[in-house]
């Protein structure tokens, strides 16, 4: 089982690649098992908000665009066999949120692989400083959760991606009516 976390403000490091290598080795060492779709996005959301409440953070709201981005990430991790915050095409995970048309001022991502239930997954994220930072961050207001099951390195598994976001404030322009029409103030 492996987890990894990243936000767009963090620099890339060897740590992310190390997590991917450890995850792949752990998967290869595990006995074959049948993966069930035992992890549910709604339960991950409830558990996330429970963890946030203990930290004094407001609850997150499930966002359809971030959910689409997280699902895209979960599926591409399996199909492209690339467990990392960098996407298989070399871009940041944040481009998935952009592609899904989520207008963010900040966005982060937690990844997990080889978990079959929510409790150990959430415990692992909450015990990891980087994942906890994303879970507890009071600036995030939205979340999206993607879950995909399939083979990674030839082993049946489940990939969970949770994205966190804060919507970019709309570019509000003040308009006022003049006899000749609307004008930008």
Short mmCIF file of N, CA, C and O in Angstrom, two decimals, residues 3-61:
data_model
loop_
_atom_site.label_atom_id
_atom_site.label_comp_id
_atom_site.label_asym_id
_atom_site.label_seq_id
_atom_site.Cartn_x
_atom_site.Cartn_y
_atom_site.Cartn_z
N UNK A 3 0.87 5.73 -0.45
CA UNK A 3 0.18 6.99 -0.60
C UNK A 3 1.20 8.04 -0.97
O UNK A 3 2.37 7.93 -0.65
N UNK A 4 0.74 9.06 -1.65
CA UNK A 4 1.61 10.19 -1.94
C UNK A 4 0.76 11.43 -2.08
O UNK A 4 -0.43 11.35 -2.38
N UNK A 5 1.35 12.59 -1.82
CA UNK A 5 0.63 13.85 -1.76
C UNK A 5 1.42 14.93 -2.47
O UNK A 5 2.65 14.89 -2.48
N UNK A 6 0.71 15.91 -3.02
CA UNK A 6 1.40 17.01 -3.68
C UNK A 6 0.46 18.20 -3.80
O UNK A 6 -0.75 18.04 -3.90
N UNK A 7 1.02 19.39 -3.75
CA UNK A 7 0.26 20.59 -4.08
C UNK A 7 1.06 21.36 -5.11
O UNK A 7 2.25 21.14 -5.27
N UNK A 8 0.40 22.27 -5.84
CA UNK A 8 1.11 22.96 -6.91
C UNK A 8 2.18 23.88 -6.37
O UNK A 8 3.05 24.29 -7.11
N UNK A 9 2.15 24.18 -5.08
CA UNK A 9 3.18 25.05 -4.52
C UNK A 9 4.44 24.28 -4.13
O UNK A 9 5.45 24.87 -3.85
N UNK A 10 4.37 22.93 -4.10
CA UNK A 10 5.52 22.13 -3.73
C UNK A 10 6.40 21.88 -4.95
O UNK A 10 5.92 21.76 -6.07
N UNK A 11 7.70 21.76 -4.71
CA UNK A 11 8.62 21.43 -5.80
C UNK A 11 8.62 19.93 -6.00
O UNK A 11 8.36 19.15 -5.09
N UNK A 12 8.95 19.51 -7.24
CA UNK A 12 9.11 18.07 -7.50
C UNK A 12 10.33 17.59 -6.74
O UNK A 12 11.30 18.30 -6.59
N UNK A 13 10.27 16.38 -6.27
CA UNK A 13 11.43 15.85 -5.56
C UNK A 13 11.58 14.37 -5.83
O UNK A 13 10.71 13.72 -6.38
N UNK A 14 12.70 13.86 -5.40
CA UNK A 14 12.99 12.45 -5.55
C UNK A 14 11.99 11.62 -4.74
O UNK A 14 11.70 10.49 -5.08
N UNK A 15 11.41 12.22 -3.70
CA UNK A 15 10.47 11.50 -2.84
C UNK A 15 9.33 10.91 -3.63
O UNK A 15 8.93 9.77 -3.38
N UNK A 16 8.77 11.65 -4.59
CA UNK A 16 7.64 11.16 -5.35
C UNK A 16 8.01 9.93 -6.16
O UNK A 16 7.26 8.97 -6.24
N UNK A 17 9.20 9.95 -6.74
CA UNK A 17 9.65 8.80 -7.51
C UNK A 17 9.93 7.62 -6.59
O UNK A 17 9.68 6.48 -6.94
N UNK A 18 10.44 7.91 -5.39
CA UNK A 18 10.69 6.87 -4.41
C UNK A 18 9.39 6.19 -4.01
O UNK A 18 9.32 4.96 -3.92
N UNK A 19 8.33 6.99 -3.79
CA UNK A 19 7.02 6.41 -3.47
C UNK A 19 6.54 5.49 -4.58
O UNK A 19 6.01 4.42 -4.31
N UNK A 20 6.73 5.91 -5.82
CA UNK A 20 6.29 5.08 -6.95
C UNK A 20 7.06 3.76 -6.99
O UNK A 20 6.47 2.70 -7.22
N UNK A 21 8.35 3.81 -6.75
CA UNK A 21 9.16 2.59 -6.75
C UNK A 21 8.75 1.68 -5.60
O UNK A 21 8.56 0.47 -5.78
N UNK A 22 8.57 2.26 -4.41
CA UNK A 22 8.15 1.46 -3.26
C UNK A 22 6.78 0.84 -3.51
O UNK A 22 6.56 -0.33 -3.21
N UNK A 23 5.87 1.62 -4.08
CA UNK A 23 4.53 1.09 -4.37
C UNK A 23 4.61 -0.07 -5.35
O UNK A 23 3.95 -1.10 -5.16
N UNK A 24 5.40 0.09 -6.39
CA UNK A 24 5.52 -0.99 -7.38
C UNK A 24 6.14 -2.24 -6.76
O UNK A 24 5.67 -3.35 -6.99
N UNK A 25 7.17 -2.06 -5.93
CA UNK A 25 7.79 -3.21 -5.27
C UNK A 25 6.82 -3.88 -4.30
O UNK A 25 6.75 -5.10 -4.21
N UNK A 26 6.05 -3.08 -3.57
CA UNK A 26 5.07 -3.64 -2.64
C UNK A 26 4.01 -4.44 -3.39
O UNK A 26 3.59 -5.51 -2.95
N UNK A 27 3.59 -3.91 -4.54
CA UNK A 27 2.59 -4.63 -5.33
C UNK A 27 3.15 -5.96 -5.85
O UNK A 27 2.45 -6.96 -5.87
N UNK A 28 4.40 -5.95 -6.26
CA UNK A 28 5.00 -7.18 -6.78
C UNK A 28 5.16 -8.23 -5.69
O UNK A 28 5.08 -9.43 -5.94
N UNK A 29 5.39 -7.79 -4.44
CA UNK A 29 5.60 -8.72 -3.33
C UNK A 29 4.28 -9.25 -2.76
O UNK A 29 4.29 -10.23 -2.03
N UNK A 30 3.17 -8.62 -3.11
CA UNK A 30 1.89 -9.04 -2.55
C UNK A 30 1.37 -10.28 -3.27
O UNK A 30 1.58 -10.45 -4.46
N UNK A 31 0.69 -11.14 -2.51
CA UNK A 31 0.07 -12.28 -3.18
C UNK A 31 -1.09 -11.81 -4.04
O UNK A 31 -1.67 -10.75 -3.81
N UNK A 32 -1.41 -12.58 -5.06
CA UNK A 32 -2.55 -12.23 -5.92
C UNK A 32 -3.82 -12.26 -5.10
O UNK A 32 -4.01 -13.13 -4.26
N UNK A 33 -4.67 -11.29 -5.31
CA UNK A 33 -5.95 -11.24 -4.63
C UNK A 33 -6.97 -10.60 -5.55
O UNK A 33 -6.61 -9.96 -6.52
N UNK A 34 -8.20 -10.81 -5.25
CA UNK A 34 -9.27 -10.22 -6.04
C UNK A 34 -9.59 -8.86 -5.45
O UNK A 34 -9.84 -8.73 -4.25
N UNK A 35 -9.55 -7.85 -6.29
CA UNK A 35 -9.83 -6.49 -5.83
C UNK A 35 -11.32 -6.24 -5.95
O UNK A 35 -11.91 -6.43 -7.01
N UNK A 36 -11.91 -5.81 -4.87
CA UNK A 36 -13.31 -5.42 -4.92
C UNK A 36 -13.37 -3.91 -4.93
O UNK A 36 -12.45 -3.24 -4.49
N UNK A 37 -14.44 -3.39 -5.43
CA UNK A 37 -14.63 -1.94 -5.43
C UNK A 37 -15.16 -1.53 -4.06
O UNK A 37 -16.25 -1.01 -3.92
N UNK A 38 -14.36 -1.81 -3.01
CA UNK A 38 -14.79 -1.57 -1.64
C UNK A 38 -14.63 -0.14 -1.18
O UNK A 38 -15.08 0.20 -0.10
N UNK A 39 -13.97 0.70 -1.93
CA UNK A 39 -13.77 2.09 -1.53
C UNK A 39 -14.80 2.94 -2.26
O UNK A 39 -14.93 2.87 -3.48
N UNK A 40 -15.52 3.72 -1.48
CA UNK A 40 -16.58 4.56 -2.04
C UNK A 40 -16.24 6.04 -1.83
O UNK A 40 -15.81 6.43 -0.74
N UNK A 41 -16.46 6.83 -2.87
CA UNK A 41 -16.15 8.26 -2.81
C UNK A 41 -16.95 8.96 -1.71
O UNK A 41 -16.41 9.83 -1.01
N UNK A 42 -18.22 8.60 -1.55
CA UNK A 42 -19.03 9.29 -0.54
C UNK A 42 -18.50 9.01 0.87
O UNK A 42 -18.51 9.89 1.74
N UNK A 43 -17.98 7.81 1.10
CA UNK A 43 -17.41 7.48 2.41
C UNK A 43 -16.09 8.22 2.61
O UNK A 43 -15.81 8.71 3.71
N UNK A 44 -15.27 8.33 1.57
CA UNK A 44 -14.03 9.09 1.67
C UNK A 44 -14.34 10.55 2.00
O UNK A 44 -13.68 11.16 2.83
N UNK A 45 -15.40 11.11 1.39
CA UNK A 45 -15.79 12.49 1.68
C UNK A 45 -16.21 12.64 3.14
O UNK A 45 -15.78 13.58 3.82
N UNK A 46 -17.04 11.74 3.63
CA UNK A 46 -17.48 11.80 5.03
C UNK A 46 -16.28 11.70 5.96
O UNK A 46 -16.15 12.47 6.92
N UNK A 47 -15.38 10.75 5.68
CA UNK A 47 -14.19 10.58 6.52
C UNK A 47 -13.28 11.80 6.45
O UNK A 47 -12.70 12.22 7.45
N UNK A 48 -13.14 12.37 5.26
CA UNK A 48 -12.33 13.59 5.10
C UNK A 48 -12.89 14.72 5.96
O UNK A 48 -12.15 15.39 6.68
N UNK A 49 -14.19 14.92 5.89
CA UNK A 49 -14.81 16.00 6.66
C UNK A 49 -14.77 15.74 8.16
O UNK A 49 -14.67 16.67 8.96
N UNK A 50 -14.79 14.47 8.56
CA UNK A 50 -14.64 14.13 9.98
C UNK A 50 -13.23 14.52 10.44
O UNK A 50 -13.07 15.14 11.49
N UNK A 51 -12.23 14.17 9.65
CA UNK A 51 -10.85 14.53 9.98
C UNK A 51 -10.69 16.04 10.02
O UNK A 51 -10.07 16.59 10.92
N UNK A 52 -11.28 16.72 9.05
CA UNK A 52 -11.19 18.19 9.00
C UNK A 52 -11.84 18.83 10.22
O UNK A 52 -11.33 19.80 10.77
N UNK A 53 -12.96 18.26 10.67
CA UNK A 53 -13.66 18.86 11.82
C UNK A 53 -12.82 18.76 13.08
O UNK A 53 -12.83 19.68 13.90
N UNK A 54 -12.04 17.68 13.23
CA UNK A 54 -11.17 17.55 14.41
C UNK A 54 -10.04 18.58 14.36
O UNK A 54 -9.48 18.92 15.39
N UNK A 55 -9.72 19.06 13.16
CA UNK A 55 -8.67 20.07 13.00
C UNK A 55 -9.25 21.48 12.97
O UNK A 55 -8.51 22.44 12.77
N UNK A 56 -10.56 21.60 13.10
CA UNK A 56 -11.20 22.91 13.07
C UNK A 56 -11.39 23.48 11.67
O UNK A 56 -11.64 24.67 11.51
N UNK A 57 -11.26 22.64 10.66
CA UNK A 57 -11.41 23.09 9.27
C UNK A 57 -12.87 22.88 8.83
O UNK A 57 -13.51 21.92 9.24
N UNK A 58 -13.39 23.77 7.99
CA UNK A 58 -14.76 23.60 7.51
C UNK A 58 -14.86 22.40 6.56
O UNK A 58 -13.86 21.98 5.97
N UNK A 59 -16.06 21.86 6.39
CA UNK A 59 -16.22 20.70 5.50
C UNK A 59 -15.96 21.08 4.04
O UNK A 59 -16.18 22.21 3.62
N UNK A 60 -15.49 20.09 3.30
CA UNK A 60 -15.30 20.24 1.85
C UNK A 60 -16.59 19.86 1.15
O UNK A 60 -17.36 19.03 1.64
N UNK A 61 -16.80 20.44 -0.01
CA UNK A 61 -17.96 20.12 -0.84
C UNK A 61 -17.48 19.37 -2.07
O UNK A 61 -16.48 19.74 -2.68
#
